[in-house]
PDB file of C-alpha atoms in Angstrom:
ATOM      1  CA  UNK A 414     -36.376 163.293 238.523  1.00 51.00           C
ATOM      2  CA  UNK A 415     -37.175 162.895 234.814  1.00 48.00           C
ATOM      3  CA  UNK A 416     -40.604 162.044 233.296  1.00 47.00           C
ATOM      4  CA  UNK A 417     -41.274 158.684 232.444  1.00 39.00           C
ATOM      5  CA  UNK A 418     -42.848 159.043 229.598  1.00 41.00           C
ATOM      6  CA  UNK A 419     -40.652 156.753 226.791  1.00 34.00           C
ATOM      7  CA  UNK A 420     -39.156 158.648 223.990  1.00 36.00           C
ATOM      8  CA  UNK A 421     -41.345 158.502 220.533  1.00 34.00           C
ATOM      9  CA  UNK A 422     -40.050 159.725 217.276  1.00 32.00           C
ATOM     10  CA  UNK A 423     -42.958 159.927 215.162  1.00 32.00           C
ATOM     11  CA  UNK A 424     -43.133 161.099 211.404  1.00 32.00           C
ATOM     12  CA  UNK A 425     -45.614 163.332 210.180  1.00 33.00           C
ATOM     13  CA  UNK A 426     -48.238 161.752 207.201  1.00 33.00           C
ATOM     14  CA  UNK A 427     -47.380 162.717 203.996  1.00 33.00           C
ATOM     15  CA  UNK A 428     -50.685 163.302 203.061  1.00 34.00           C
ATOM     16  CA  UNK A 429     -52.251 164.785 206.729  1.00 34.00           C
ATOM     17  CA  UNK A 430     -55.939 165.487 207.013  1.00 35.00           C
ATOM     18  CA  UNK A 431     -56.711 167.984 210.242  1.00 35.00           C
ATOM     19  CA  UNK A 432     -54.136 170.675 211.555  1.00 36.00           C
ATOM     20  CA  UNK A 433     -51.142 168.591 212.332  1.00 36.00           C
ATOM     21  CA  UNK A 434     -52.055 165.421 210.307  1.00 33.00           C
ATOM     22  CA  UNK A 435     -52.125 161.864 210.934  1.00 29.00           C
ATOM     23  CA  UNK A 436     -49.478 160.615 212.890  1.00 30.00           C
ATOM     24  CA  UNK A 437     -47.846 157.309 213.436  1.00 28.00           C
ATOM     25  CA  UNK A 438     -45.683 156.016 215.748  1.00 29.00           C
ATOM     26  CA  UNK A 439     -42.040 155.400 213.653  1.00 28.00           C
ATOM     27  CA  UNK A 440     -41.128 153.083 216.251  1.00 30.00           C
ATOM     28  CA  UNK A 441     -38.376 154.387 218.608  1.00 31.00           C
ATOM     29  CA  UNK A 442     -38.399 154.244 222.500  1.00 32.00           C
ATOM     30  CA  UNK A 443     -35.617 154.645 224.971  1.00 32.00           C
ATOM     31  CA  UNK A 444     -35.227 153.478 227.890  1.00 32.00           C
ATOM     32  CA  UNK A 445     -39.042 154.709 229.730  1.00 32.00           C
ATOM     33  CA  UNK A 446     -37.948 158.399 229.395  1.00 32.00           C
ATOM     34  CA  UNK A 447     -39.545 161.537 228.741  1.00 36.00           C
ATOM     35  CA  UNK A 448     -41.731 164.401 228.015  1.00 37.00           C
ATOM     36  CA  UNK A 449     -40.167 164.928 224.650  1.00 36.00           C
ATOM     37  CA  UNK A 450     -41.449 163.776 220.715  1.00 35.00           C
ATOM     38  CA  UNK A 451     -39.708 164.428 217.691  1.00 35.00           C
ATOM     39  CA  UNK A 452     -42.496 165.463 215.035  1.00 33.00           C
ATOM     40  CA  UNK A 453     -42.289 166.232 211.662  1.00 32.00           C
ATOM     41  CA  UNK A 454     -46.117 166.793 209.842  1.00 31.00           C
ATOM     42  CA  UNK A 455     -47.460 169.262 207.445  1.00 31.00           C
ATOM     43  CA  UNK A 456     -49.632 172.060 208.632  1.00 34.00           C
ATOM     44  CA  UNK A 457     -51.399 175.014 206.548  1.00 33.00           C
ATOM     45  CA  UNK A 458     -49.035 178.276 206.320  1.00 36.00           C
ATOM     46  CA  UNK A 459     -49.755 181.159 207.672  1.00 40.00           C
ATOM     47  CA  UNK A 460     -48.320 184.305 208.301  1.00 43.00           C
ATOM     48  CA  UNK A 461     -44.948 184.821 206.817  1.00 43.00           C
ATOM     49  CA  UNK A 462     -42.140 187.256 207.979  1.00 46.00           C
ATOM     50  CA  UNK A 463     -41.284 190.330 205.539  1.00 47.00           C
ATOM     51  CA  UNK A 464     -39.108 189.758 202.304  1.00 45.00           C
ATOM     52  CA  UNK A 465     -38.431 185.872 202.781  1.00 50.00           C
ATOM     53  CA  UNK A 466     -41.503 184.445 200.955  1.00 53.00           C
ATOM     54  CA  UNK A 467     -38.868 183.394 198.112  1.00 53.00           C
ATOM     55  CA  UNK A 468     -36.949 181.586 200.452  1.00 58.00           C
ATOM     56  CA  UNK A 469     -36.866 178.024 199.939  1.00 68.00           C
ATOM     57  CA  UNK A 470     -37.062 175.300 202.512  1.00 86.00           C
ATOM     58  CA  UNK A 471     -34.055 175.974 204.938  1.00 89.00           C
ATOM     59  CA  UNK A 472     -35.239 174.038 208.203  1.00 92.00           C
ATOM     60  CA  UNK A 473     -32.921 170.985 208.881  1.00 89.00           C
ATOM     61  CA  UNK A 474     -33.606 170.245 212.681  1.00 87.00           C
ATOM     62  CA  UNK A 475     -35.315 170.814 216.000  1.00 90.00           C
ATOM     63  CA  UNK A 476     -35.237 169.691 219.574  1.00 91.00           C
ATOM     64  CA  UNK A 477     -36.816 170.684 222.794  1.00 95.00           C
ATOM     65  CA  UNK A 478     -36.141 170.000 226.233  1.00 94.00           C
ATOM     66  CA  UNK A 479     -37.255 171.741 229.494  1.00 96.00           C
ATOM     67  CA  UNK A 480     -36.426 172.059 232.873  1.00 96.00           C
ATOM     68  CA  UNK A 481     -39.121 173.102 236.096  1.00 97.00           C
ATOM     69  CA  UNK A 482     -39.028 174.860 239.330  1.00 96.00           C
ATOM     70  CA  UNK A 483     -43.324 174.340 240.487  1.00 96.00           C
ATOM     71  CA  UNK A 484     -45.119 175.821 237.689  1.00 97.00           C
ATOM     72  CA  UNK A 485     -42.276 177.371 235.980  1.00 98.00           C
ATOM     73  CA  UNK A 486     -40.982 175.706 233.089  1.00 98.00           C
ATOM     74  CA  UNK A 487     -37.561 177.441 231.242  1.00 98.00           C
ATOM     75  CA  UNK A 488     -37.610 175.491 227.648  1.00 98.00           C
ATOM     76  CA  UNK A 489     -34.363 175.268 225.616  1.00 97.00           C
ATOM     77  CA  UNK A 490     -35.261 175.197 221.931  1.00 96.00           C
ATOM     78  CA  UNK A 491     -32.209 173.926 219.695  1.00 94.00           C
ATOM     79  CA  UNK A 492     -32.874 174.007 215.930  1.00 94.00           C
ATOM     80  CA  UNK A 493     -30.599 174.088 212.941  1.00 93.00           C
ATOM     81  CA  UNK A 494     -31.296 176.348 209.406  1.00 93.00           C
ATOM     82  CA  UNK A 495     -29.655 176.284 206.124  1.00 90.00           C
ATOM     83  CA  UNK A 496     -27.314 179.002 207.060  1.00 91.00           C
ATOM     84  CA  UNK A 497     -26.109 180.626 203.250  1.00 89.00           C
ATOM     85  CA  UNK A 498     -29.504 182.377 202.986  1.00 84.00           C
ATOM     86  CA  UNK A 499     -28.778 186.228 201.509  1.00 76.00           C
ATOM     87  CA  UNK A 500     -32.717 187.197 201.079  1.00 73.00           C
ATOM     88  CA  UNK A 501     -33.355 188.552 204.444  1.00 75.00           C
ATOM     89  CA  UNK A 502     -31.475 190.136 207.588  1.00 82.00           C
ATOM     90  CA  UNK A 503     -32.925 188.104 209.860  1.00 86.00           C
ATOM     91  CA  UNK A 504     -29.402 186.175 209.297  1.00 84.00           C
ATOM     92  CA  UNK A 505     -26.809 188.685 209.188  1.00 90.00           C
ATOM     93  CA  UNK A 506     -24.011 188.311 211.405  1.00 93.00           C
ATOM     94  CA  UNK A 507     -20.594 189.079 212.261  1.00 93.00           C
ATOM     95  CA  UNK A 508     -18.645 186.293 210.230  1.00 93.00           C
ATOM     96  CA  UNK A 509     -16.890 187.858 206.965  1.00 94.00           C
ATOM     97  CA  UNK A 510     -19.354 186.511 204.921  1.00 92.00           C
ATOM     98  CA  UNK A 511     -21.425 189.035 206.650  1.00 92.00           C
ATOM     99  CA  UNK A 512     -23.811 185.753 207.922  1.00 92.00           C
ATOM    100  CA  UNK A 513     -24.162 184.254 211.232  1.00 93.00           C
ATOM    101  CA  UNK A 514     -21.517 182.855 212.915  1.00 95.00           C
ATOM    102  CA  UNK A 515     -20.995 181.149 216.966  1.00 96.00           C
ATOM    103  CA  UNK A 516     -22.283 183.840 219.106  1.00 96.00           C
ATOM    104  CA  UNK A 517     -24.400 185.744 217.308  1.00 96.00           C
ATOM    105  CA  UNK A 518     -27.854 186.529 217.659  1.00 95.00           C
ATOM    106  CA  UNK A 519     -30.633 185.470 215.094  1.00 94.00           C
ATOM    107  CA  UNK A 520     -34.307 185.704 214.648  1.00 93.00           C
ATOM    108  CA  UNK A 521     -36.115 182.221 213.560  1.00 92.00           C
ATOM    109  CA  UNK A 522     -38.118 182.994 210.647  1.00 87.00           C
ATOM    110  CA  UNK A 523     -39.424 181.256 207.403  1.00 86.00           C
ATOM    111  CA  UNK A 524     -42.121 181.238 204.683  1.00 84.00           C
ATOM    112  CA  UNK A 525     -44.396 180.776 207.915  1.00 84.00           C
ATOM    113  CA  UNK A 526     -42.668 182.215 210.536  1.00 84.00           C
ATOM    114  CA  UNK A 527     -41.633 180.104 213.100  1.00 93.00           C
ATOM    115  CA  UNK A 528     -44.173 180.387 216.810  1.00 96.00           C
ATOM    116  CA  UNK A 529     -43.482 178.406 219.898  1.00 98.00           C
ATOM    117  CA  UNK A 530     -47.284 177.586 221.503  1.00 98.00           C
ATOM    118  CA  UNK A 531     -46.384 176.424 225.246  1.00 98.00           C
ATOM    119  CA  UNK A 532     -49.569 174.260 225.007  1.00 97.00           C
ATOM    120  CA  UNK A 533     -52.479 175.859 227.185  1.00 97.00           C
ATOM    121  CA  UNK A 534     -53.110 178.765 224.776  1.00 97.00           C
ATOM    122  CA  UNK A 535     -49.974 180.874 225.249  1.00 97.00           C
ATOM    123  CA  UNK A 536     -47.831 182.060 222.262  1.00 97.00           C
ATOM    124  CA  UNK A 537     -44.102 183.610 221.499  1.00 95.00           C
ATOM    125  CA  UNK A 538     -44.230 185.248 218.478  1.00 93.00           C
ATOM    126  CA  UNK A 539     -40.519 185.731 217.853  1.00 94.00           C
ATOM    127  CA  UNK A 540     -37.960 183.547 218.542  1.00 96.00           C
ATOM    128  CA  UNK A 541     -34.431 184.905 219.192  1.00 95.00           C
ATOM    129  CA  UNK A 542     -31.725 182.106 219.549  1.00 96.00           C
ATOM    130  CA  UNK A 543     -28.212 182.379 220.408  1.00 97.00           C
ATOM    131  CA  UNK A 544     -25.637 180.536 217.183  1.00 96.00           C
ATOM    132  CA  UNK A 545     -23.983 177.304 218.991  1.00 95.00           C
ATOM    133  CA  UNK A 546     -22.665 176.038 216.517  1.00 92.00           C
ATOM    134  CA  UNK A 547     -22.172 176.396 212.101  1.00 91.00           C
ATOM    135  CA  UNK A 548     -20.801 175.075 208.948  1.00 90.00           C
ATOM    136  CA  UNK A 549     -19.675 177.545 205.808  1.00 92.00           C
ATOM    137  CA  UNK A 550     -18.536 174.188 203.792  1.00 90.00           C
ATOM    138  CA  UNK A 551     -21.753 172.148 204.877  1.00 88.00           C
ATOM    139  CA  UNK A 552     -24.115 175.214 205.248  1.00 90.00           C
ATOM    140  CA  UNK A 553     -25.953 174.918 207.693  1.00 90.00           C
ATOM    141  CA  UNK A 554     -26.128 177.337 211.199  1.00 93.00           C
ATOM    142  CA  UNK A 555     -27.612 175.389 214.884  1.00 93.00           C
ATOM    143  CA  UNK A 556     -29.007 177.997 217.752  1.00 95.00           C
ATOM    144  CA  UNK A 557     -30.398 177.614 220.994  1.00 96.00           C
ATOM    145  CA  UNK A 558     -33.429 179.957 222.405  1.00 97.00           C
ATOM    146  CA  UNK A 559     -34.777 179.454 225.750  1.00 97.00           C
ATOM    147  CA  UNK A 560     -38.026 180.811 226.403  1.00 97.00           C
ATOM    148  CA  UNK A 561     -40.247 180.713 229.879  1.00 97.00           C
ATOM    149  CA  UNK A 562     -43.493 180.042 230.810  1.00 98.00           C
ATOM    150  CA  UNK A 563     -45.521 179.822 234.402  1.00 98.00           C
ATOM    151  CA  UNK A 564     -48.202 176.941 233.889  1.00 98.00           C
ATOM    152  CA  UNK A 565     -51.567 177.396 235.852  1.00 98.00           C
ATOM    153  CA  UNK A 566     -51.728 173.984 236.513  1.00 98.00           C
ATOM    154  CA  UNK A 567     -49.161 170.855 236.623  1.00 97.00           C
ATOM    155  CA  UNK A 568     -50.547 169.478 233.760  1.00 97.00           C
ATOM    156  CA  UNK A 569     -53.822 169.565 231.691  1.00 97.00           C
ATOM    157  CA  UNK A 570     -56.225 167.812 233.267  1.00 96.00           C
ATOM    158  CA  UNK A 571     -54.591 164.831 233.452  1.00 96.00           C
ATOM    159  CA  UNK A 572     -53.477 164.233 230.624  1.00 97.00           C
ATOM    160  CA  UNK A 573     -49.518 166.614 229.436  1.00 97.00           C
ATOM    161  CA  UNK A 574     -49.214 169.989 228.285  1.00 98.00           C
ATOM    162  CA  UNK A 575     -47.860 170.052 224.977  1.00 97.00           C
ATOM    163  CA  UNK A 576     -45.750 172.661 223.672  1.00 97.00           C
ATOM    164  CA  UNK A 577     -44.756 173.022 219.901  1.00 97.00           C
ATOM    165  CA  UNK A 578     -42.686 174.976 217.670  1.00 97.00           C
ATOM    166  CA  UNK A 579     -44.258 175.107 214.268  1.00 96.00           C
ATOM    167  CA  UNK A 580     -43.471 176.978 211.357  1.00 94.00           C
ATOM    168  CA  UNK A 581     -42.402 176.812 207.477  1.00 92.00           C
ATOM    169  CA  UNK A 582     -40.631 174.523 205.533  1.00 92.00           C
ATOM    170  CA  UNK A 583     -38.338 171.653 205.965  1.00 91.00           C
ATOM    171  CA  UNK A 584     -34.988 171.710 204.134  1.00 88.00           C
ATOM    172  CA  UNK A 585     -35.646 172.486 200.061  1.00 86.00           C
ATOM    173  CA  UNK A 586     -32.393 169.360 199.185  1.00 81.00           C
ATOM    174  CA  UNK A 587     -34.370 166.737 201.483  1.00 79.00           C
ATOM    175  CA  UNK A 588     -35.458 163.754 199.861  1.00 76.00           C
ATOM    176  CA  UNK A 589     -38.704 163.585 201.737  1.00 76.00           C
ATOM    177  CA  UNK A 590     -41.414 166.125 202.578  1.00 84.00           C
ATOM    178  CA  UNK A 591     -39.265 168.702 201.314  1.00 88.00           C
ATOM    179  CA  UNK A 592     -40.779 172.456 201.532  1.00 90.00           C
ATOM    180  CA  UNK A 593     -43.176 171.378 203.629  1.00 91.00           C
ATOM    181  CA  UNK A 594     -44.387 172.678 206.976  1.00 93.00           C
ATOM    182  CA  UNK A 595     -42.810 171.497 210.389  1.00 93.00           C
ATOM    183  CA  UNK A 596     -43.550 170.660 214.303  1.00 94.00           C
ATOM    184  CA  UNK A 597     -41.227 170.062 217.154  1.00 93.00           C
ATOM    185  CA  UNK A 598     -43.217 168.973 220.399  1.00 94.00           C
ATOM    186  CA  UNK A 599     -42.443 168.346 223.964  1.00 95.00           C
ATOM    187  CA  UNK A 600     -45.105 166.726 226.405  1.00 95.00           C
ATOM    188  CA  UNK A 601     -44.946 168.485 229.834  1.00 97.00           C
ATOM    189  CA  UNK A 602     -46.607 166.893 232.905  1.00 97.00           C
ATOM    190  CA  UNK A 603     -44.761 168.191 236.351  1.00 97.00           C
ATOM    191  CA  UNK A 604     -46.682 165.627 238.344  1.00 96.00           C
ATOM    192  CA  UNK A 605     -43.891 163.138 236.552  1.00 93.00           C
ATOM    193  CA  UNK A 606     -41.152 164.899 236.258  1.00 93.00           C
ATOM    194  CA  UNK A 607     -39.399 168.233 236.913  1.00 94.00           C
ATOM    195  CA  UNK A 608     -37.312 168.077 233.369  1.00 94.00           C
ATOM    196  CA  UNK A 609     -36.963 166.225 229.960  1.00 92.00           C
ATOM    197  CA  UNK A 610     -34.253 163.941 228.680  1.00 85.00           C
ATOM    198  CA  UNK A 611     -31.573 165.832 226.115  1.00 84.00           C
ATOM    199  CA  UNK A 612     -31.920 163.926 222.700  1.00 79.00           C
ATOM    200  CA  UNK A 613     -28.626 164.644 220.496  1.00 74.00           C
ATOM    201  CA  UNK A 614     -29.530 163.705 216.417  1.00 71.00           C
ATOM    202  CA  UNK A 615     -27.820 164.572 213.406  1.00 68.00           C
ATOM    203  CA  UNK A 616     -29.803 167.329 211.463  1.00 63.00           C
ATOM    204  CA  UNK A 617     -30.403 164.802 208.913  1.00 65.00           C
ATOM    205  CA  UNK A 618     -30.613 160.656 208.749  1.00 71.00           C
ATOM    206  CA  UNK A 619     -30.521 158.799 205.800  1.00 72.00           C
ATOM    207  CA  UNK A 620     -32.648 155.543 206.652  1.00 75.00           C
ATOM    208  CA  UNK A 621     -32.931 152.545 204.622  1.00 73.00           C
ATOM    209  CA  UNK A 622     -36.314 152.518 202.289  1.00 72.00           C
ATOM    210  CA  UNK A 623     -37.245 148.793 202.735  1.00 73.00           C
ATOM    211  CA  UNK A 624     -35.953 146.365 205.220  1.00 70.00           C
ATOM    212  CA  UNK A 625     -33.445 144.265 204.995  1.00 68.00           C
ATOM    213  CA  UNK A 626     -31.791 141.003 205.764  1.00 71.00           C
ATOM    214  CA  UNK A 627     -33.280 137.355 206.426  1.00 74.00           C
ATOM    215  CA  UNK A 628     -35.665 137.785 208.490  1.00 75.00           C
ATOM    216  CA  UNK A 629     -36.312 140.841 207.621  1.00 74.00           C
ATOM    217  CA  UNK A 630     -35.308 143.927 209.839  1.00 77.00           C
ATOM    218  CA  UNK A 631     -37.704 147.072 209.808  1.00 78.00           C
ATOM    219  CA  UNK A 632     -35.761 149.944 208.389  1.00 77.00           C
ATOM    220  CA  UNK A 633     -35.308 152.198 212.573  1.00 79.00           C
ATOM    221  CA  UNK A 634     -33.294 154.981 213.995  1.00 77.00           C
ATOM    222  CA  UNK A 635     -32.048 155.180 217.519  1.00 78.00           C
ATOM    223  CA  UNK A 636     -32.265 158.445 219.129  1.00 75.00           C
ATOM    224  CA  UNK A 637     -29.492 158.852 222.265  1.00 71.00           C
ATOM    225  CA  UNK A 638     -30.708 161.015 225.084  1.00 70.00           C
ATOM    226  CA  UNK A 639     -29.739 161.399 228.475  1.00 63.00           C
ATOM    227  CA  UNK A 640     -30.770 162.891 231.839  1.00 57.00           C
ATOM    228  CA  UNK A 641     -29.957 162.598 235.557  1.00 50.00           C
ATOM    229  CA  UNK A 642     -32.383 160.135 237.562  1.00 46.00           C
ATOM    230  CA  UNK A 643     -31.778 160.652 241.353  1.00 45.00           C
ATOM    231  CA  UNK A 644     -28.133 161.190 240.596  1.00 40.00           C
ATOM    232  CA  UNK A 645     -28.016 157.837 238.787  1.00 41.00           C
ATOM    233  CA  UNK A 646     -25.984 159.596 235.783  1.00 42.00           C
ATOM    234  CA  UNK A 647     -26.993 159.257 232.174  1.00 43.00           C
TER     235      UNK A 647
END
Protein backbone atom coordinates (compact mmCIF):
# COMPACT_ATOMS: atom_id res chain seq x y z
CA UNK A 1 0.00 0.00 0.00
CA UNK A 2 1.64 3.25 -1.13
CA UNK A 3 1.11 6.73 0.42
CA UNK A 4 -1.20 8.92 -1.11
CA UNK A 5 0.38 11.77 -0.91
CA UNK A 6 0.64 13.20 -4.89
CA UNK A 7 4.06 13.61 -6.24
CA UNK A 8 5.46 17.45 -6.08
CA UNK A 9 8.57 18.53 -7.81
CA UNK A 10 9.32 21.75 -6.37
CA UNK A 11 12.37 24.10 -7.21
CA UNK A 12 14.32 25.72 -4.71
CA UNK A 13 14.22 29.99 -4.75
CA UNK A 14 17.00 31.39 -6.24
CA UNK A 15 17.30 33.89 -3.83
CA UNK A 16 16.05 31.74 -0.37
CA UNK A 17 15.67 33.57 2.90
CA UNK A 18 15.63 30.89 6.07
CA UNK A 19 17.56 27.44 6.01
CA UNK A 20 16.09 25.77 3.01
CA UNK A 21 14.54 28.87 1.28
CA UNK A 22 11.35 29.70 -0.19
CA UNK A 23 9.80 27.13 -2.02
CA UNK A 24 7.21 26.89 -4.68
CA UNK A 25 5.32 24.37 -6.02
CA UNK A 26 6.79 23.82 -9.96
CA UNK A 27 3.66 22.23 -10.74
CA UNK A 28 3.92 18.42 -11.20
CA UNK A 29 1.58 15.73 -9.64
CA UNK A 30 1.07 12.13 -10.53
CA UNK A 31 -1.45 10.23 -10.20
CA UNK A 32 -2.33 10.85 -5.92
CA UNK A 33 1.02 9.13 -5.04
CA UNK A 34 3.54 9.48 -2.53
CA UNK A 35 5.77 10.34 0.27
CA UNK A 36 8.44 11.58 -2.05
CA UNK A 37 9.51 15.55 -3.29
CA UNK A 38 12.13 16.39 -5.54
CA UNK A 39 13.88 19.63 -4.00
CA UNK A 40 16.46 21.62 -5.17
CA UNK A 41 17.15 25.07 -2.74
CA UNK A 42 20.19 26.73 -1.47
CA UNK A 43 21.27 26.25 2.07
CA UNK A 44 24.44 27.79 4.03
CA UNK A 45 27.65 25.36 3.77
CA UNK A 46 29.01 23.84 6.33
CA UNK A 47 31.44 21.42 7.07
CA UNK A 48 33.41 20.22 4.16
CA UNK A 49 35.27 16.82 3.72
CA UNK A 50 39.28 16.95 3.60
CA UNK A 51 41.13 18.10 0.32
CA UNK A 52 37.92 18.70 -1.94
CA UNK A 53 37.19 22.37 -1.08
CA UNK A 54 38.54 23.13 -4.79
CA UNK A 55 36.17 20.92 -6.18
CA UNK A 56 33.66 22.47 -8.24
CA UNK A 57 29.99 21.72 -8.39
CA UNK A 58 29.77 17.92 -9.33
CA UNK A 59 26.11 17.01 -8.05
CA UNK A 60 23.79 16.17 -11.06
CA UNK A 61 20.89 14.16 -9.33
CA UNK A 62 19.08 12.66 -6.37
CA UNK A 63 16.16 10.48 -5.51
CA UNK A 64 14.77 8.83 -2.48
CA UNK A 65 12.40 6.22 -1.91
CA UNK A 66 11.68 3.99 1.16
CA UNK A 67 10.17 0.98 2.09
CA UNK A 68 8.59 0.00 5.99
CA UNK A 69 8.15 -2.96 8.15
CA UNK A 70 6.17 -0.95 11.63
CA UNK A 71 8.57 1.61 12.57
CA UNK A 72 11.37 0.53 10.48
CA UNK A 73 11.98 2.36 7.47
CA UNK A 74 15.13 0.96 4.97
CA UNK A 75 15.63 4.21 2.54
CA UNK A 76 17.30 3.73 -0.88
CA UNK A 77 19.17 6.91 -1.76
CA UNK A 78 20.08 7.06 -5.64
CA UNK A 79 22.16 10.10 -6.66
CA UNK A 80 24.42 10.79 -9.58
CA UNK A 81 28.09 12.93 -9.39
CA UNK A 82 30.26 14.26 -12.03
CA UNK A 83 32.37 11.22 -12.06
CA UNK A 84 36.09 12.61 -13.74
CA UNK A 85 36.91 14.27 -10.39
CA UNK A 86 40.96 13.53 -9.62
CA UNK A 87 41.15 15.92 -6.32
CA UNK A 88 40.16 13.46 -3.76
CA UNK A 89 40.01 9.53 -3.10
CA UNK A 90 36.80 9.52 -2.07
CA UNK A 91 36.33 8.42 -5.95
CA UNK A 92 38.93 6.03 -6.70
CA UNK A 93 37.95 2.87 -8.10
CA UNK A 94 38.79 -0.10 -9.95
CA UNK A 95 38.15 1.10 -13.67
CA UNK A 96 41.63 1.79 -15.57
CA UNK A 97 41.22 5.22 -15.23
CA UNK A 98 41.79 4.39 -11.67
CA UNK A 99 37.96 6.10 -10.98
CA UNK A 100 34.80 4.50 -10.09
CA UNK A 101 33.29 2.17 -12.10
CA UNK A 102 29.73 -0.43 -11.67
CA UNK A 103 30.36 -2.08 -8.46
CA UNK A 104 32.46 -0.17 -6.64
CA UNK A 105 32.15 1.43 -3.48
CA UNK A 106 32.20 5.33 -2.96
CA UNK A 107 31.86 7.82 -0.24
CA UNK A 108 29.35 10.91 -1.06
CA UNK A 109 31.21 13.94 -0.36
CA UNK A 110 31.41 17.64 -1.58
CA UNK A 111 32.39 21.23 -0.67
CA UNK A 112 29.69 20.51 2.16
CA UNK A 113 29.70 17.09 2.66
CA UNK A 114 26.77 15.37 1.88
CA UNK A 115 24.34 14.21 5.49
CA UNK A 116 21.15 12.29 5.25
CA UNK A 117 18.78 13.78 8.39
CA UNK A 118 15.90 10.98 8.68
CA UNK A 119 13.65 13.87 9.91
CA UNK A 120 13.06 13.56 13.83
CA UNK A 121 16.61 14.64 14.77
CA UNK A 122 18.67 11.64 13.64
CA UNK A 123 21.77 12.03 11.36
CA UNK A 124 24.22 9.73 8.99
CA UNK A 125 27.22 11.38 8.66
CA UNK A 126 28.74 9.37 5.82
CA UNK A 127 27.16 8.07 3.07
CA UNK A 128 28.60 4.96 1.34
CA UNK A 129 26.75 4.02 -1.97
CA UNK A 130 27.21 1.15 -4.15
CA UNK A 131 28.14 2.49 -8.36
CA UNK A 132 24.89 1.32 -10.49
CA UNK A 133 25.58 2.70 -13.15
CA UNK A 134 28.50 5.39 -15.18
CA UNK A 135 29.54 7.24 -18.19
CA UNK A 136 33.54 7.91 -19.11
CA UNK A 137 32.27 9.80 -22.49
CA UNK A 138 29.36 11.72 -20.62
CA UNK A 139 31.08 11.85 -17.13
CA UNK A 140 29.06 11.35 -14.87
CA UNK A 141 28.93 8.14 -12.07
CA UNK A 142 24.96 7.12 -10.40
CA UNK A 143 25.09 5.04 -6.84
CA UNK A 144 22.64 3.74 -4.63
CA UNK A 145 23.05 3.79 -0.57
CA UNK A 146 20.46 2.43 1.59
CA UNK A 147 20.47 3.50 5.01
CA UNK A 148 17.94 2.44 8.09
CA UNK A 149 16.19 4.01 10.60
CA UNK A 150 13.53 2.80 13.52
CA UNK A 151 10.98 5.81 13.90
CA UNK A 152 9.51 6.33 17.50
CA UNK A 153 6.39 7.15 16.19
CA UNK A 154 4.39 6.58 12.71
CA UNK A 155 4.65 9.94 11.89
CA UNK A 156 5.21 13.39 13.56
CA UNK A 157 2.42 14.36 15.16
CA UNK A 158 0.29 14.26 12.50
CA UNK A 159 1.67 15.78 10.19
CA UNK A 160 5.07 13.36 7.88
CA UNK A 161 8.47 12.81 8.86
CA UNK A 162 10.70 14.30 6.50
CA UNK A 163 13.95 13.02 5.66
CA UNK A 164 16.61 14.95 3.52
CA UNK A 165 19.87 14.57 2.00
CA UNK A 166 21.59 17.90 1.85
CA UNK A 167 24.91 18.82 0.99
CA UNK A 168 27.22 20.97 -1.52
CA UNK A 169 26.89 22.05 -4.82
CA UNK A 170 24.85 21.33 -7.82
CA UNK A 171 26.65 20.54 -11.09
CA UNK A 172 29.46 23.56 -11.89
CA UNK A 173 28.17 23.26 -16.29
CA UNK A 174 24.36 23.77 -15.15
CA UNK A 175 22.69 26.62 -16.49
CA UNK A 176 20.80 27.35 -13.33
CA UNK A 177 21.76 27.54 -9.65
CA UNK A 178 24.98 26.22 -10.52
CA UNK A 179 27.51 25.69 -7.40
CA UNK A 180 24.95 26.06 -5.25
CA UNK A 181 23.81 23.98 -2.29
CA UNK A 182 21.26 21.01 -2.66
CA UNK A 183 18.20 18.99 -0.90
CA UNK A 184 16.58 15.75 -1.78
CA UNK A 185 13.44 15.06 0.53
CA UNK A 186 11.06 12.27 1.11
CA UNK A 187 7.82 12.75 3.33
CA UNK A 188 7.29 9.61 5.51
CA UNK A 189 3.92 9.02 7.25
CA UNK A 190 3.36 4.99 7.92
CA UNK A 191 -0.22 5.66 8.92
CA UNK A 192 -0.57 6.07 4.81
CA UNK A 193 1.56 3.98 3.49
CA UNK A 194 4.20 1.28 4.10
CA UNK A 195 6.55 2.56 0.97
CA UNK A 196 7.10 5.40 -1.63
CA UNK A 197 6.60 5.43 -5.37
CA UNK A 198 10.13 4.94 -7.52
CA UNK A 199 10.50 8.23 -9.63
CA UNK A 200 13.02 7.51 -12.68
CA UNK A 201 14.42 11.28 -14.16
CA UNK A 202 17.19 12.06 -16.27
CA UNK A 203 20.07 13.69 -14.19
CA UNK A 204 19.41 16.74 -16.06
CA UNK A 205 16.17 18.43 -18.04
CA UNK A 206 16.41 21.11 -20.26
CA UNK A 207 12.89 22.95 -19.93
CA UNK A 208 11.62 25.60 -22.06
CA UNK A 209 12.22 29.34 -20.47
CA UNK A 210 8.82 30.89 -21.44
CA UNK A 211 5.74 29.18 -22.61
CA UNK A 212 4.73 28.53 -25.66
CA UNK A 213 2.06 28.10 -28.23
CA UNK A 214 -1.53 29.82 -28.66
CA UNK A 215 -2.87 29.68 -25.77
CA UNK A 216 -0.09 29.63 -24.11
CA UNK A 217 1.30 26.37 -22.41
CA UNK A 218 3.31 26.77 -19.02
CA UNK A 219 6.80 25.58 -19.65
CA UNK A 220 6.29 21.56 -17.13
CA UNK A 221 8.11 18.34 -16.67
CA UNK A 222 6.51 15.02 -16.06
CA UNK A 223 8.13 12.87 -13.59
CA UNK A 224 7.24 8.81 -14.19
CA UNK A 225 7.08 6.81 -11.02
CA UNK A 226 5.65 3.68 -10.16
CA UNK A 227 4.69 1.42 -7.23
CA UNK A 228 2.50 -1.61 -6.45
CA UNK A 229 -1.11 -0.68 -5.01
CA UNK A 230 -2.75 -3.91 -3.64
CA UNK A 231 -1.12 -5.81 -6.46
CA UNK A 232 -2.72 -3.43 -8.98
CA UNK A 233 0.83 -3.17 -10.88
CA UNK A 234 2.41 0.12 -11.78
Amino acid sequence: RASREGLLLLMGDPNPGARGGVMREWGVRWGGLLGLALLLVSLTPSGALEGVEGVGGTYRYGHIRWTSEGNMVTFTLEVAYKRNITDTSYWKGTAPDLLSQVGDEITLFGRQAPQFYFGDGSVQSVIKAQVTAMSVQQDWVMGAAEMTHRYATPNNKGTPWYAQLVGCCRDASLSNNKDSEYVIAASVDLTAGDRSPRANVLPVVSVPLRPSGWPAVKPSVKVPAQVDIGGAGP
